[in-house]
């Protein structure tokens, strides 16, 4: 099993390119199921989760071709509208095939994703929305079985803001008979990226990016070419890495447009941040000031950046309170950061972090994607060597992370 060895102390400097967004690419690739024509995506990140989803789509009968960061999918025939537990348990976002399969083939058999390190991750809202659109949905032996000869437009109010729930239901509505209104919709930029692609395929969607999305169903969709938006969480992760090392970096092929809440916190911590058209430039102070935060749905502070800021606060001046309001168990990184010498007190969904002068390198273990990122950030600034185990979590969501960090001057190497 691969490990990451980091020698702390290097000040990050220079520039790297940000990859396409994992959390935009996953729903977008599933949208190709909605048409029998070819759909081409560019700026597709080379990630384990993407490879896993492409394998699942190919198993369903979708023709898949990949050239570098360009992927072309054609679902002429869907011979096997099934997503097995073996696959879904490794990549829960596979639930995003559920609605496109019902909309296109009239049926789907998709394994319940089950929980993961950060929480139970139920999909009841996905199911509730499909039922509102007239589908017959049963959960049997761990699988969601959904059937509908033709979905009907409906008014859907999700009990909470759900990103993939909004995406799944928007894809179902695109081919439904009549108008669907999704209220309490997620406003994340990845939802907007998906809506833009669906409209390019012939869908009639308005309101994406607001909490009310209206979809006028159409009889069929056609192919298109779509460039995947930059990964705002990868962007934020490298900004934090540069910030904790007192560094100065430029991140290319990205945009500050979707990171206002994160950039505000970095500036509160003492960083200078310049937003350019397709780049962000950050210059960090010698020592950061601790910043309190509370995670909430977009456009507020993203839960996917919480772990990274816990690492940042671990070495900042002062104390900060971190509140996690989205997931019930997203502090797994705290105990690992404590192994590096961080002063963190957990109380329910709150963490009080008091910055220390120096962290000490140690052997630690990754538990989930963003927790791994926080351990990398801590290792970059810790004294001595940090060895991070189970870095397959990192490979799910960060393309060429070790290469990009080395390009910025970090001392990072992958060992088995
Ligand atoms: C998406 O997960 C992202 N994944 C997550 O990123 C991200 O953390 C999350 O949104 C929140 O922003 C992808 O886009 C592939 P939710 P998702 O449905 O859609 C509860 C990463 O690190 N809920 O918005 O699964 C749920 O338990 C990953 O890249 C229900 O109760 O999250 C959670 O508490 C981690 N029932 C809250 O809502 C449902 O049917 C928000 O979940 C759906 C969700």
PDB file of N, CA and C in Angstrom, residues 215-256:
ATOM      1  N   UNK A 215     -37.098  22.690 -14.487  1.00  0.00           N
ATOM      2  CA  UNK A 215     -36.708  21.885 -15.651  1.00  0.00           C
ATOM      3  C   UNK A 215     -37.954  21.555 -16.464  1.00  0.00           C
ATOM      4  N   UNK A 216     -37.966  21.943 -17.729  1.00  0.00           N
ATOM      5  CA  UNK A 216     -39.034  21.543 -18.659  1.00  0.00           C
ATOM      6  C   UNK A 216     -38.508  20.307 -19.380  1.00  0.00           C
ATOM      7  N   UNK A 217     -39.116  19.160 -19.113  1.00  0.00           N
ATOM      8  CA  UNK A 217     -38.624  17.921 -19.721  1.00  0.00           C
ATOM      9  C   UNK A 217     -38.739  17.958 -21.237  1.00  0.00           C
ATOM     10  N   UNK A 218     -37.828  17.246 -21.908  1.00  0.00           N
ATOM     11  CA  UNK A 218     -37.862  17.131 -23.379  1.00  0.00           C
ATOM     12  C   UNK A 218     -37.853  15.641 -23.735  1.00  0.00           C
ATOM     13  N   UNK A 219     -38.179  15.351 -25.004  1.00  0.00           N
ATOM     14  CA  UNK A 219     -38.300  13.942 -25.414  1.00  0.00           C
ATOM     15  C   UNK A 219     -36.945  13.254 -25.501  1.00  0.00           C
ATOM     16  N   UNK A 220     -35.933  13.977 -25.976  1.00  0.00           N
ATOM     17  CA  UNK A 220     -34.612  13.362 -26.074  1.00  0.00           C
ATOM     18  C   UNK A 220     -33.517  14.417 -25.977  1.00  0.00           C
ATOM     19  N   UNK A 221     -32.327  13.978 -25.688  1.00  0.00           N
ATOM     20  CA  UNK A 221     -31.179  14.881 -25.615  1.00  0.00           C
ATOM     21  C   UNK A 221     -30.158  14.456 -26.661  1.00  0.00           C
ATOM     22  N   UNK A 222     -29.312  15.392 -27.071  1.00  0.00           N
ATOM     23  CA  UNK A 222     -28.292  15.068 -28.082  1.00  0.00           C
ATOM     24  C   UNK A 222     -26.896  15.232 -27.465  1.00  0.00           C
ATOM     25  N   UNK A 223     -25.904  14.897 -28.232  1.00  0.00           N
ATOM     26  CA  UNK A 223     -24.511  14.958 -27.752  1.00  0.00           C
ATOM     27  C   UNK A 223     -24.019  16.395 -27.667  1.00  0.00           C
ATOM     28  N   UNK A 224     -22.843  16.563 -27.060  1.00  0.00           N
ATOM     29  CA  UNK A 224     -22.217  17.894 -27.003  1.00  0.00           C
ATOM     30  C   UNK A 224     -20.759  17.711 -26.588  1.00  0.00           C
ATOM     31  N   UNK A 225     -20.033  18.792 -26.558  1.00  0.00           N
ATOM     32  CA  UNK A 225     -18.676  18.797 -25.995  1.00  0.00           C
ATOM     33  C   UNK A 225     -18.666  19.784 -24.838  1.00  0.00           C
ATOM     34  N   UNK A 226     -18.135  19.354 -23.705  1.00  0.00           N
ATOM     35  CA  UNK A 226     -18.193  20.201 -22.504  1.00  0.00           C
ATOM     36  C   UNK A 226     -16.855  20.182 -21.784  1.00  0.00           C
ATOM     37  N   UNK A 227     -16.377  21.356 -21.411  1.00  0.00           N
ATOM     38  CA  UNK A 227     -15.122  21.439 -20.641  1.00  0.00           C
ATOM     39  C   UNK A 227     -15.459  21.475 -19.151  1.00  0.00           C
ATOM     40  N   UNK A 228     -14.854  20.589 -18.385  1.00  0.00           N
ATOM     41  CA  UNK A 228     -15.163  20.490 -16.957  1.00  0.00           C
ATOM     42  C   UNK A 228     -14.540  21.669 -16.204  1.00  0.00           C
ATOM     43  N   UNK A 229     -15.300  22.208 -15.281  1.00  0.00           N
ATOM     44  CA  UNK A 229     -14.821  23.401 -14.536  1.00  0.00           C
ATOM     45  C   UNK A 229     -13.601  23.036 -13.672  1.00  0.00           C
ATOM     46  N   UNK A 230     -12.820  24.031 -13.276  1.00  0.00           N
ATOM     47  CA  UNK A 230     -11.653  23.756 -12.428  1.00  0.00           C
ATOM     48  C   UNK A 230     -12.086  23.271 -11.039  1.00  0.00           C
ATOM     49  N   UNK A 231     -11.184  22.531 -10.393  1.00  0.00           N
ATOM     50  CA  UNK A 231     -11.508  21.957  -9.072  1.00  0.00           C
ATOM     51  C   UNK A 231     -11.249  23.008  -7.990  1.00  0.00           C
ATOM     52  N   UNK A 232     -12.344  23.538  -7.423  1.00  0.00           N
ATOM     53  CA  UNK A 232     -12.200  24.617  -6.434  1.00  0.00           C
ATOM     54  C   UNK A 232     -11.651  24.093  -5.104  1.00  0.00           C
ATOM     55  N   UNK A 233     -11.870  22.800  -4.821  1.00  0.00           N
ATOM     56  CA  UNK A 233     -11.370  22.236  -3.561  1.00  0.00           C
ATOM     57  C   UNK A 233      -9.883  21.915  -3.688  1.00  0.00           C
ATOM     58  N   UNK A 234      -9.473  21.437  -4.858  1.00  0.00           N
ATOM     59  CA  UNK A 234      -8.028  21.257  -5.086  1.00  0.00           C
ATOM     60  C   UNK A 234      -7.345  22.616  -4.969  1.00  0.00           C
ATOM     61  N   UNK A 235      -7.978  23.645  -5.574  1.00  0.00           N
ATOM     62  CA  UNK A 235      -7.424  24.999  -5.524  1.00  0.00           C
ATOM     63  C   UNK A 235      -7.254  25.450  -4.070  1.00  0.00           C
ATOM     64  N   UNK A 236      -8.328  25.297  -3.287  1.00  0.00           N
ATOM     65  CA  UNK A 236      -8.275  25.720  -1.882  1.00  0.00           C
ATOM     66  C   UNK A 236      -7.246  24.953  -1.086  1.00  0.00           C
ATOM     67  N   UNK A 237      -7.064  23.674  -1.443  1.00  0.00           N
ATOM     68  CA  UNK A 237      -6.106  22.834  -0.717  1.00  0.00           C
ATOM     69  C   UNK A 237      -4.680  23.343  -0.920  1.00  0.00           C
ATOM     70  N   UNK A 238      -4.342  23.691  -2.171  1.00  0.00           N
ATOM     71  CA  UNK A 238      -2.977  24.199  -2.431  1.00  0.00           C
ATOM     72  C   UNK A 238      -2.781  25.602  -1.854  1.00  0.00           C
ATOM     73  N   UNK A 239      -3.851  26.381  -1.832  1.00  0.00           N
ATOM     74  CA  UNK A 239      -3.741  27.708  -1.198  1.00  0.00           C
ATOM     75  C   UNK A 239      -3.408  27.537   0.288  1.00  0.00           C
ATOM     76  N   UNK A 240      -4.058  26.567   0.944  1.00  0.00           N
ATOM     77  CA  UNK A 240      -3.763  26.314   2.357  1.00  0.00           C
ATOM     78  C   UNK A 240      -2.336  25.806   2.540  1.00  0.00           C
ATOM     79  N   UNK A 241      -1.903  24.943   1.624  1.00  0.00           N
ATOM     80  CA  UNK A 241      -0.544  24.389   1.723  1.00  0.00           C
ATOM     81  C   UNK A 241       0.495  25.511   1.618  1.00  0.00           C
ATOM     82  N   UNK A 242       0.271  26.422   0.688  1.00  0.00           N
ATOM     83  CA  UNK A 242       1.195  27.559   0.542  1.00  0.00           C
ATOM     84  C   UNK A 242       1.113  28.462   1.771  1.00  0.00           C
ATOM     85  N   UNK A 243      -0.100  28.642   2.288  1.00  0.00           N
ATOM     86  CA  UNK A 243      -0.286  29.558   3.429  1.00  0.00           C
ATOM     87  C   UNK A 243       0.463  29.071   4.656  1.00  0.00           C
ATOM     88  N   UNK A 244       0.352  27.773   4.976  1.00  0.00           N
ATOM     89  CA  UNK A 244       0.998  27.288   6.211  1.00  0.00           C
ATOM     90  C   UNK A 244       2.521  27.316   6.112  1.00  0.00           C
ATOM     91  N   UNK A 245       3.057  27.268   4.869  1.00  0.00           N
ATOM     92  CA  UNK A 245       4.534  27.229   4.739  1.00  0.00           C
ATOM     93  C   UNK A 245       5.099  28.635   4.547  1.00  0.00           C
ATOM     94  N   UNK A 246       4.248  29.662   4.672  1.00  0.00           N
ATOM     95  CA  UNK A 246       4.737  31.034   4.474  1.00  0.00           C
ATOM     96  C   UNK A 246       5.168  31.266   3.041  1.00  0.00           C
ATOM     97  N   UNK A 247       4.504  30.552   2.133  1.00  0.00           N
ATOM     98  CA  UNK A 247       4.945  30.545   0.737  1.00  0.00           C
ATOM     99  C   UNK A 247       4.274  31.587  -0.140  1.00  0.00           C
ATOM    100  N   UNK A 248       4.627  31.505  -1.433  1.00  0.00           N
ATOM    101  CA  UNK A 248       4.026  32.396  -2.441  1.00  0.00           C
ATOM    102  C   UNK A 248       3.846  31.573  -3.707  1.00  0.00           C
ATOM    103  N   UNK A 249       2.564  31.367  -4.122  1.00  0.00           N
ATOM    104  CA  UNK A 249       2.299  30.502  -5.279  1.00  0.00           C
ATOM    105  C   UNK A 249       1.309  31.154  -6.228  1.00  0.00           C
ATOM    106  N   UNK A 250       1.326  30.684  -7.449  1.00  0.00           N
ATOM    107  CA  UNK A 250       0.289  31.035  -8.437  1.00  0.00           C
ATOM    108  C   UNK A 250      -0.322  29.737  -8.912  1.00  0.00           C
ATOM    109  N   UNK A 251      -1.651  29.644  -8.838  1.00  0.00           N
ATOM    110  CA  UNK A 251      -2.372  28.442  -9.281  1.00  0.00           C
ATOM    111  C   UNK A 251      -3.069  28.797 -10.598  1.00  0.00           C
ATOM    112  N   UNK A 252      -2.698  28.079 -11.669  1.00  0.00           N
ATOM    113  CA  UNK A 252      -3.234  28.369 -13.005  1.00  0.00           C
ATOM    114  C   UNK A 252      -4.414  27.452 -13.340  1.00  0.00           C
ATOM    115  N   UNK A 253      -5.118  27.778 -14.443  1.00  0.00           N
ATOM    116  CA  UNK A 253      -6.285  27.004 -14.906  1.00  0.00           C
ATOM    117  C   UNK A 253      -7.353  26.894 -13.825  1.00  0.00           C
ATOM    118  N   UNK A 254      -7.521  27.941 -13.045  1.00  0.00           N
ATOM    119  CA  UNK A 254      -8.563  27.898 -12.009  1.00  0.00           C
ATOM    120  C   UNK A 254      -9.170  29.290 -11.899  1.00  0.00           C
ATOM    121  N   UNK A 255     -10.111  29.408 -10.949  1.00  0.00           N
ATOM    122  CA  UNK A 255     -10.781  30.698 -10.821  1.00  0.00           C
ATOM    123  C   UNK A 255     -11.105  30.933  -9.354  1.00  0.00           C
ATOM    124  N   UNK A 256     -11.064  32.194  -8.959  1.00  0.00           N
ATOM    125  CA  UNK A 256     -11.414  32.483  -7.559  1.00  0.00           C
ATOM    126  C   UNK A 256     -12.936  32.622  -7.427  1.00  0.00           C
TER     127      UNK A 256
END
